[in-house]
Short mmCIF file of C-alpha atoms and ligand atoms in Angstrom, two decimals:
data_model
loop_
_atom_site.label_atom_id
_atom_site.label_comp_id
_atom_site.label_asym_id
_atom_site.label_seq_id
_atom_site.Cartn_x
_atom_site.Cartn_y
_atom_site.Cartn_z
CA MET A 1 -12.95 -16.69 -11.31
CA PRO A 2 -11.51 -13.16 -12.60
CA ARG A 3 -8.38 -13.21 -14.49
CA VAL A 4 -6.94 -9.73 -13.95
CA SER A 5 -6.94 -8.14 -10.62
CA ALA A 6 -9.02 -4.91 -9.75
CA TYR A 7 -6.03 -3.71 -8.05
CA PRO A 8 -3.16 -1.40 -9.77
CA MET A 9 0.41 -2.83 -9.23
CA VAL A 10 2.46 -0.30 -6.96
CA SER A 11 6.03 -0.13 -6.74
CA VAL A 12 8.05 -1.44 -3.78
CA ALA A 13 8.93 2.36 -3.01
CA GLU A 14 5.12 3.31 -3.22
CA ALA A 15 4.08 0.33 -1.25
CA ALA A 16 6.57 1.40 1.64
CA GLN A 17 5.52 5.16 1.54
CA MET A 18 1.69 4.27 1.70
CA ILE A 19 2.43 2.51 4.81
CA LEU A 20 4.67 4.62 6.80
CA GLU A 21 3.19 7.75 6.64
CA ARG A 22 0.00 6.13 8.36
CA ALA A 23 1.89 4.25 10.64
CA GLN A 24 2.49 7.02 13.28
CA PRO A 25 3.40 6.63 17.21
CA LEU A 26 1.14 5.01 19.96
CA GLY A 27 1.49 7.38 22.48
CA THR A 28 4.14 6.93 25.45
CA GLU A 29 4.40 5.40 29.14
CA ARG A 30 6.96 5.08 31.62
CA VAL A 31 8.38 1.47 32.61
CA ALA A 32 10.87 0.69 35.45
CA LEU A 33 14.82 0.60 34.57
CA LYS A 34 14.80 -3.35 34.22
CA ASP A 35 11.71 -3.35 32.54
CA ALA A 36 13.06 -1.13 29.49
CA ARG A 37 15.11 -3.39 27.54
CA GLY A 38 14.24 -3.38 23.92
CA ARG A 39 12.08 -0.86 23.99
CA PHE A 40 12.09 2.97 22.19
CA LEU A 41 12.93 5.60 23.77
CA ALA A 42 10.18 8.72 23.86
CA GLN A 43 12.40 11.77 25.35
CA ASP A 44 15.70 12.90 24.86
CA ILE A 45 17.48 12.14 28.22
CA THR A 46 20.27 14.34 29.19
CA ALA A 47 22.89 14.08 32.08
CA ASP A 48 21.72 15.14 35.71
CA GLU A 49 25.15 15.42 37.00
CA ASP A 50 28.84 15.79 35.78
CA LEU A 51 30.67 12.44 35.77
CA PRO A 52 33.05 11.99 37.49
CA GLY A 53 31.83 14.68 39.85
CA LEU A 54 35.24 15.19 41.32
CA PRO A 55 38.70 14.54 39.84
CA ARG A 56 38.95 10.84 40.13
CA SER A 57 42.20 8.73 40.18
CA SER A 58 42.07 6.00 36.92
CA VAL A 59 44.68 3.75 38.92
CA ASP A 60 46.12 2.40 41.69
CA GLY A 61 48.96 4.58 43.04
CA TYR A 62 50.02 7.73 44.66
CA ALA A 63 48.52 10.94 44.49
CA VAL A 64 50.77 13.86 44.63
CA ILE A 65 51.98 17.32 43.43
CA ALA A 66 53.44 16.76 39.37
CA GLY A 67 56.28 19.61 39.97
CA ASP A 68 57.39 18.39 43.42
CA ASP A 69 61.00 17.25 43.46
CA ALA A 70 61.55 16.34 46.86
CA GLN A 71 62.95 12.78 47.03
CA ALA A 72 60.96 11.18 49.29
CA LEU A 73 57.33 11.97 50.06
CA GLU A 74 55.57 11.46 53.47
CA VAL A 75 52.29 9.16 52.89
CA LEU A 76 49.64 10.94 54.80
CA GLU A 77 46.61 8.58 54.12
CA GLU A 78 44.83 6.28 52.20
CA VAL A 79 41.83 7.07 49.88
CA THR A 80 39.55 4.01 48.43
CA ALA A 81 36.92 4.48 45.83
CA GLY A 82 34.03 6.36 47.89
CA ARG A 83 35.83 7.63 50.64
CA LEU A 84 37.21 11.42 50.82
CA ALA A 85 40.60 12.17 52.09
CA HIS A 86 40.99 14.26 54.81
CA ALA A 87 44.28 15.69 54.45
CA GLN A 88 45.63 18.21 52.09
CA VAL A 89 48.15 17.07 49.81
CA ARG A 90 51.69 19.66 50.18
CA ARG A 91 55.19 19.74 48.79
CA GLY A 92 56.73 16.73 50.18
CA THR A 93 53.62 14.67 50.65
CA ALA A 94 51.51 12.18 48.89
CA VAL A 95 48.31 9.97 49.24
CA ARG A 96 48.22 6.72 48.75
CA ILE A 97 45.35 6.09 46.39
CA MET A 98 42.96 3.42 45.24
CA THR A 99 41.08 3.31 41.56
CA GLY A 100 38.28 5.33 41.39
CA GLY A 101 39.23 7.36 44.63
CA THR A 102 38.89 11.01 44.46
CA LEU A 103 41.94 12.91 44.81
CA PRO A 104 42.95 14.54 47.88
CA PRO A 105 42.83 18.54 47.67
CA GLY A 106 46.21 20.17 46.73
CA ALA A 107 47.07 16.79 44.41
CA ASP A 108 47.19 16.99 40.51
CA ALA A 109 48.47 14.05 39.60
CA VAL A 110 48.86 9.97 40.49
CA VAL A 111 51.84 7.84 40.11
CA MET A 112 51.02 4.24 39.50
CA VAL A 113 52.07 2.17 42.44
CA GLU A 114 54.16 -0.17 40.31
CA GLU A 115 56.57 3.25 39.64
CA VAL A 116 56.40 4.01 43.60
CA GLU A 117 58.69 2.40 46.15
CA GLU A 118 57.03 3.09 49.78
CA THR A 119 59.10 2.08 52.77
CA ASN A 120 58.54 3.60 56.56
CA GLY A 121 55.58 5.59 55.51
CA HIS A 122 57.37 7.28 52.81
CA ALA A 123 57.12 7.38 48.99
CA VAL A 124 60.12 7.49 46.56
CA LEU A 125 58.67 8.14 42.95
CA GLN A 126 60.65 6.46 40.37
CA HIS A 127 58.96 8.17 37.81
CA ARG A 128 58.04 12.36 37.53
CA PRO A 129 54.22 13.05 36.34
CA ARG A 130 53.00 15.68 34.41
CA ALA A 131 49.89 17.54 35.89
CA GLY A 132 46.68 15.60 35.19
CA GLU A 133 48.43 12.38 35.03
CA ASN A 134 46.03 9.25 35.85
CA VAL A 135 43.61 11.79 36.74
CA HIS A 136 39.89 11.95 35.28
CA PRO A 137 38.62 15.45 35.51
CA PRO A 138 35.25 16.23 36.37
CA GLY A 139 32.92 15.80 33.73
CA MET A 140 35.09 13.70 31.98
CA ASP A 141 32.54 11.23 31.02
CA LEU A 142 29.28 13.48 31.11
CA THR A 143 28.59 16.65 31.80
CA ARG A 144 25.46 17.83 33.32
CA GLY A 145 22.65 19.10 31.21
CA GLN A 146 24.77 17.25 28.09
CA GLY A 147 22.27 15.13 25.43
CA VAL A 148 22.93 11.65 26.16
CA LEU A 149 20.13 9.59 24.40
CA GLU A 150 17.59 10.52 21.66
CA ALA A 151 14.04 10.15 21.58
CA GLY A 152 13.41 7.22 19.18
CA SER A 153 16.87 5.08 20.35
CA ARG A 154 16.26 1.50 21.27
CA ILE A 155 17.43 0.49 24.83
CA GLY A 156 20.00 -1.86 24.70
CA ALA A 157 22.61 -3.14 27.02
CA ALA A 158 24.51 0.13 26.64
CA GLU A 159 21.57 2.70 26.62
CA LEU A 160 20.36 1.12 29.85
CA GLY A 161 23.40 1.39 31.62
CA LEU A 162 23.30 5.11 30.45
CA LEU A 163 20.08 5.34 32.26
CA ALA A 164 21.09 4.31 35.09
CA THR A 165 23.85 6.35 35.07
CA VAL A 166 22.03 9.51 34.86
CA GLY A 167 19.25 8.14 37.45
CA CYS A 168 16.24 7.38 35.10
CA THR A 169 14.53 4.82 36.87
CA GLN A 170 11.07 5.72 35.55
CA VAL A 171 11.69 5.34 31.36
CA PRO A 172 9.85 7.67 29.17
CA VAL A 173 8.82 5.16 26.21
CA TRP A 174 6.53 4.53 23.61
CA ARG A 175 4.04 2.26 23.94
CA LYS A 176 4.34 -1.34 22.19
CA PRO A 177 2.07 -2.00 19.09
CA ARG A 178 -0.25 -4.61 19.65
CA VAL A 179 -0.83 -7.20 16.59
CA ALA A 180 -3.30 -9.69 16.04
CA VAL A 181 -2.21 -12.73 13.71
CA LEU A 182 -4.71 -14.68 11.84
CA ALA A 183 -3.35 -17.36 9.62
CA THR A 184 -6.46 -18.52 7.25
CA GLY A 185 -6.69 -21.61 5.00
CA ASP A 186 -9.11 -24.87 5.16
CA GLU A 187 -6.22 -26.88 4.77
CA LEU A 188 -4.32 -25.84 7.64
CA VAL A 189 -3.76 -27.93 11.02
CA GLU A 190 -1.95 -27.25 14.44
CA PRO A 191 1.38 -27.93 14.42
CA ASP A 192 0.43 -30.86 16.87
CA GLN A 193 -1.17 -32.84 14.31
CA VAL A 194 -0.55 -34.92 11.87
CA PRO A 195 -1.82 -33.52 8.51
CA PRO A 196 -4.01 -35.59 6.41
CA PRO A 197 -3.86 -35.82 2.69
CA GLY A 198 -3.67 -32.50 1.26
CA SER A 199 -3.30 -30.24 4.39
CA VAL A 200 -0.65 -28.99 6.14
CA ARG A 201 0.48 -27.43 9.20
CA ASP A 202 -0.11 -24.04 10.28
CA SER A 203 3.29 -22.32 10.29
CA ASN A 204 3.05 -18.90 9.57
CA ARG A 205 1.08 -17.86 12.33
CA TYR A 206 3.62 -19.03 14.65
CA ALA A 207 6.56 -17.43 12.22
CA LEU A 208 4.99 -14.54 12.07
CA MET A 209 3.99 -13.86 15.98
CA ALA A 210 7.84 -14.47 16.24
CA ALA A 211 8.52 -11.89 13.37
CA THR A 212 6.45 -9.28 15.56
CA GLN A 213 7.91 -9.88 18.84
CA GLU A 214 11.40 -9.39 17.08
CA ALA A 215 10.04 -6.24 15.67
CA GLY A 216 9.13 -5.05 19.56
CA ALA A 217 5.72 -5.55 19.18
CA GLU A 218 3.19 -7.82 21.29
CA ILE A 219 0.51 -10.36 20.21
CA ALA A 220 -3.02 -9.16 21.13
CA TRP A 221 -4.63 -12.23 19.92
CA HIS A 222 -4.02 -14.75 17.30
CA ALA A 223 -6.29 -17.61 15.50
CA HIS A 224 -7.03 -19.71 12.74
CA ALA A 225 -10.10 -19.11 10.48
CA LEU A 226 -11.46 -21.55 7.51
CA ASP A 227 -11.88 -20.21 4.13
CA ASP A 228 -15.63 -19.25 5.08
CA GLU A 229 -17.16 -15.67 4.76
CA GLY A 230 -18.79 -15.39 7.95
CA GLU A 231 -16.35 -17.39 10.13
CA LEU A 232 -13.42 -14.92 8.35
CA GLU A 233 -15.42 -11.81 8.94
CA ARG A 234 -15.97 -12.21 12.92
CA ALA A 235 -12.14 -13.43 13.16
CA MET A 236 -10.90 -10.03 11.16
CA ARG A 237 -13.24 -8.17 13.06
CA THR A 238 -12.14 -9.41 16.53
CA GLY A 239 -8.47 -9.62 15.45
CA LEU A 240 -9.14 -5.67 14.57
CA ASP A 241 -10.83 -4.81 17.76
CA SER A 242 -8.03 -6.52 19.90
CA ALA A 243 -5.05 -4.75 18.45
CA ASP A 244 -3.33 -1.78 16.78
CA VAL A 245 -2.30 -3.92 13.51
CA LEU A 246 -3.92 -7.21 12.15
CA LEU A 247 -1.79 -9.39 9.98
CA THR A 248 -3.52 -12.13 8.18
CA SER A 249 -1.97 -14.79 6.02
CA GLY A 250 -3.30 -16.55 3.25
CA GLY A 251 -6.60 -15.64 0.80
CA VAL A 252 -5.12 -12.50 -0.71
CA SER A 253 -4.66 -14.19 -4.23
CA MET A 254 -7.06 -14.80 -7.58
CA GLY A 255 -8.76 -18.20 -6.37
CA THR A 256 -12.33 -18.41 -5.59
CA ARG A 257 -11.44 -19.16 -1.83
CA ASP A 258 -9.57 -15.86 -1.66
CA LEU A 259 -11.82 -14.05 0.83
CA ILE A 260 -9.53 -11.48 2.56
CA LYS A 261 -9.58 -8.33 -0.22
CA PRO A 262 -13.33 -8.55 -0.36
CA LEU A 263 -13.77 -8.65 3.45
CA LEU A 264 -11.33 -5.87 4.20
CA GLU A 265 -13.03 -3.62 1.75
CA THR A 266 -15.92 -3.86 4.14
CA MET A 267 -13.97 -2.82 7.20
CA ALA A 268 -11.40 -0.60 5.82
CA THR A 269 -10.01 1.39 3.29
CA ILE A 270 -7.47 -0.54 1.05
CA HIS A 271 -4.59 1.73 -0.46
CA PHE A 272 -3.08 -1.38 -2.46
CA GLY A 273 -3.78 -4.88 -3.50
CA ARG A 274 -1.11 -5.72 -5.54
CA VAL A 275 3.06 -4.71 -5.38
CA SER A 276 5.46 -5.28 -7.82
CA PHE A 277 7.56 -7.60 -5.46
CA LYS A 278 8.67 -11.08 -5.68
CA PRO A 279 7.83 -12.97 -3.28
CA GLY A 280 4.36 -11.74 -2.54
CA LYS A 281 2.70 -9.86 -5.40
CA PRO A 282 -0.89 -9.95 -3.51
CA LEU A 283 0.58 -8.19 -0.34
CA THR A 284 -2.87 -6.26 0.34
CA PHE A 285 -2.28 -2.81 3.11
CA ALA A 286 -5.81 -1.29 4.51
CA THR A 287 -6.37 1.26 7.22
CA THR A 288 -9.13 1.37 9.33
CA ARG A 289 -11.21 4.70 10.38
CA GLU A 290 -9.75 4.51 13.61
CA GLY A 291 -6.23 4.33 11.96
CA LYS A 292 -5.71 0.80 12.57
CA LEU A 293 -3.66 -1.02 10.18
CA ALA A 294 -4.42 -4.00 8.37
CA PHE A 295 -2.11 -6.27 6.25
CA GLY A 296 -3.07 -9.43 3.84
CA LEU A 297 -0.01 -11.30 4.21
CA PRO A 298 0.17 -13.98 0.96
CA GLY A 299 -0.07 -17.38 2.50
CA PHE A 300 2.99 -19.01 1.13
CA PRO A 301 5.58 -19.00 4.22
CA VAL A 302 8.41 -17.70 2.29
CA SER A 303 5.95 -14.61 0.77
CA SER A 304 4.76 -13.84 4.13
CA LEU A 305 7.95 -13.46 6.31
CA VAL A 306 9.59 -11.97 3.39
CA THR A 307 6.53 -9.47 2.59
CA PHE A 308 6.69 -9.01 6.58
CA GLU A 309 10.36 -7.87 6.30
CA VAL A 310 10.38 -5.69 4.11
CA PHE A 311 6.74 -3.82 4.83
CA VAL A 312 5.62 -4.59 7.95
CA ARG A 313 8.46 -4.43 10.09
CA PRO A 314 9.45 -0.97 9.44
CA ALA A 315 5.88 -0.24 10.01
CA LEU A 316 5.71 -1.93 13.68
CA LEU A 317 9.17 -0.04 14.30
CA LYS A 318 7.33 3.16 13.64
CA LEU A 319 4.31 2.86 15.49
CA GLY A 320 6.77 1.70 18.09
CA GLY A 321 8.51 4.86 18.32
CA ALA A 322 12.00 3.64 16.71
CA ALA A 323 13.88 6.51 14.69
CA ASN A 324 15.13 4.34 12.47
CA VAL A 325 13.03 1.60 10.70
CA GLN A 326 15.27 -0.01 8.07
CA ARG A 327 17.74 -2.47 8.14
CA PRO A 328 21.41 -1.59 6.67
CA ARG A 329 22.11 -1.52 3.15
CA VAL A 330 25.47 -3.27 2.03
CA GLU A 331 26.95 -3.59 -1.62
CA VAL A 332 28.20 -7.74 -1.34
CA GLU A 333 29.81 -9.61 -4.41
CA LEU A 334 27.91 -12.63 -5.94
CA GLU A 335 29.69 -15.69 -5.08
CA HIS A 336 27.69 -17.90 -8.37
CA GLU A 337 25.46 -16.28 -11.08
CA ILE A 338 21.77 -15.65 -10.37
CA ARG A 339 19.29 -14.85 -12.90
CA THR A 340 16.65 -12.05 -11.77
CA ASP A 341 12.81 -11.84 -12.50
CA ALA A 342 11.92 -10.56 -15.82
CA VAL A 343 9.66 -8.19 -14.33
CA ARG A 344 9.42 -7.85 -10.33
CA PRO A 345 12.34 -6.65 -8.07
CA GLU A 346 13.35 -9.84 -6.16
CA TYR A 347 14.13 -10.66 -2.95
CA GLN A 348 16.38 -13.30 -2.65
CA ARG A 349 17.52 -15.27 0.56
CA ALA A 350 21.47 -15.06 0.80
CA MET A 351 23.99 -15.67 3.26
CA VAL A 352 26.48 -13.07 3.35
CA ARG A 353 30.22 -12.93 4.90
CA TRP A 354 33.00 -11.22 4.69
CA HIS A 355 35.73 -12.89 2.60
CA ASN A 356 38.99 -12.39 1.25
CA GLY A 357 38.57 -8.48 2.04
CA LYS A 358 34.96 -7.77 0.97
CA PHE A 359 31.63 -8.77 1.58
CA THR A 360 30.24 -11.58 -0.36
CA ALA A 361 26.98 -13.39 -0.92
CA ARG A 362 25.38 -17.04 -2.01
CA THR A 363 22.02 -17.69 -2.07
CA THR A 364 20.24 -20.31 0.22
CA GLY A 365 19.34 -22.70 -2.77
CA LEU A 366 16.06 -22.87 -4.46
CA GLN A 367 14.01 -19.39 -3.72
CA SER A 368 10.48 -21.10 -4.10
CA SER A 369 8.39 -19.15 -1.95
CA SER A 370 6.86 -22.19 -0.08
CA ARG A 371 10.40 -24.01 0.63
CA LEU A 372 10.86 -22.30 4.40
CA MET A 373 14.54 -23.77 4.13
CA SER A 374 15.17 -20.68 2.04
CA ILE A 375 14.66 -18.40 4.94
CA VAL A 376 16.41 -20.42 7.53
CA GLY A 377 19.93 -19.36 8.18
CA ALA A 378 20.12 -16.24 5.47
CA ASN A 379 21.31 -13.14 7.18
CA ALA A 380 20.30 -10.86 4.31
CA LEU A 381 17.77 -10.21 1.35
CA LEU A 382 19.71 -9.58 -1.83
CA GLU A 383 17.64 -6.65 -3.47
CA LEU A 384 17.70 -7.70 -7.13
CA ASP A 385 16.06 -4.89 -9.43
CA PRO A 386 14.17 -7.16 -12.36
CA GLY A 387 15.46 -7.28 -15.78
CA GLY A 388 15.18 -11.31 -16.71
CA GLU A 389 19.29 -11.41 -17.30
CA THR A 390 22.03 -13.77 -15.60
CA LEU A 391 23.79 -11.65 -13.31
CA PRO A 392 27.63 -13.36 -13.62
CA GLU A 393 29.56 -14.77 -10.48
CA GLY A 394 31.18 -11.22 -9.18
CA THR A 395 28.29 -8.60 -10.02
CA MET A 396 28.17 -6.28 -7.25
CA VAL A 397 24.74 -6.21 -5.87
CA ARG A 398 22.39 -4.60 -2.68
CA ALA A 399 21.69 -6.60 0.28
CA LEU A 400 19.41 -5.91 3.30
CA LEU A 401 21.36 -7.28 6.13
CA LEU A 402 18.82 -9.22 8.58
CA ALA A 403 21.04 -10.34 11.43
CA ASN A 404 24.83 -10.42 12.74
CA LEU A 405 27.29 -11.68 10.51
P1 AMP B 501 -3.29 -18.81 0.08
O1 AMP B 501 -2.18 -17.70 -0.46
O2 AMP B 501 -4.34 -18.94 1.03
O3 AMP B 501 -3.48 -19.30 -1.68
O4 AMP B 501 -2.08 -19.61 0.50
C1 AMP B 501 -1.16 -20.53 -0.60
C2 AMP B 501 -0.22 -21.81 -0.20
O5 AMP B 501 0.68 -20.94 1.07
C3 AMP B 501 -1.25 -22.69 0.20
O6 AMP B 501 -1.62 -23.57 -0.54
C4 AMP B 501 -0.27 -23.28 1.67
O7 AMP B 501 0.18 -24.37 1.15
C5 AMP B 501 0.70 -21.96 2.25
N1 AMP B 501 -0.17 -21.75 3.37
C6 AMP B 501 -1.18 -20.37 3.66
N2 AMP B 501 -1.58 -20.29 4.77
C7 AMP B 501 -0.43 -21.22 5.38
C8 AMP B 501 0.00 -21.06 6.57
N3 AMP B 501 -0.96 -20.48 8.31
N4 AMP B 501 1.22 -21.97 7.32
C9 AMP B 501 1.51 -22.41 6.21
N5 AMP B 501 1.11 -22.80 4.87
C10 AMP B 501 0.40 -21.84 4.60
MG1 MG B 502 -5.54 -19.78 1.15
#
């Protein structure tokens, strides 16, 4: 068993750059509006019409001429949303109008129903409006030809509403990356089994599949393989053949059964095999001749999910066409002291909250790379520079926000 890795150590920034420059969007397709949620737009979208197209009342009331000083106005008719007026408003007249109704010709203001007394077909205004009052002019919300959504934006509720508004029913989106997930290890059993002595349930496969889907990608294939060279090689090739990205977990350390790196060497080019990063130093990244990406993630459950979060998620987002692949960063104040790692930047799992007028953070307890409970409930990763010193309570540190606070 060699005691020194053959792979040079790269920094977090170098690793991220090597990955992102090799992750390019995969191609486009059109999906029906109702299926577009969570996808990334492949084209800029513009408004096809002014909205509103005609001046529109923003309240229930009476459409009048702003300068009209007649005592009582004859009510000519009623206009509701979607129906145009027949009459022309002249001095001495008004049209009863409902919210969303198109302003009748001649009128230039609407007085709210609460400020009008109507008796025997005549309206007495208790308030003299200024021109344009309670009227939404044409193009107030959108103007024809205006850019409304940019390529690379994620389609959420508001974006979907806007696509519907501008009549974009076959939405141009980037294709979802297809991902193969392979858990490796002789000690793994399926989650529905009781592990015999010395074994553990395979949690990484399920956690990584969920993280993949949360990053907007889809699972093309998944499996478990034993630490057997022939079986592993077949599984890795099948995974690569079925997907754009292969994620393996386990088997990237220095042990005698850690076979992922040598096998990757036979089917791809390894760009790095070690990162100065905690948890998850042995993270490995390779690409095939066809440009597929392969990540050898460490086996410890926390290491595999944290390396996914910091290195794989941005790659999947970029492959999937996202313009923004980074989590937001904020500065947070430590609620308790933290000891930093001597040499590696460390990503500690934490709970960030808004407390007494600022963001503060406390970690999730023991930060062991085997302890999934250190991620459960975390909404941030504290990005701690190395140095090996104790940061006192109150120190400001960077945090990557993972979820809603
Ligand atoms: P390895 O990197 O293969 O040496 O794995 C390190 C440790 O991570 C193993 O001893 C297991 O306890 C754990 N581990 C590896 N793969 C998984 C998995 N798929 N699910 C849960 N734990 C795992
Ligand atoms: Mg293993």
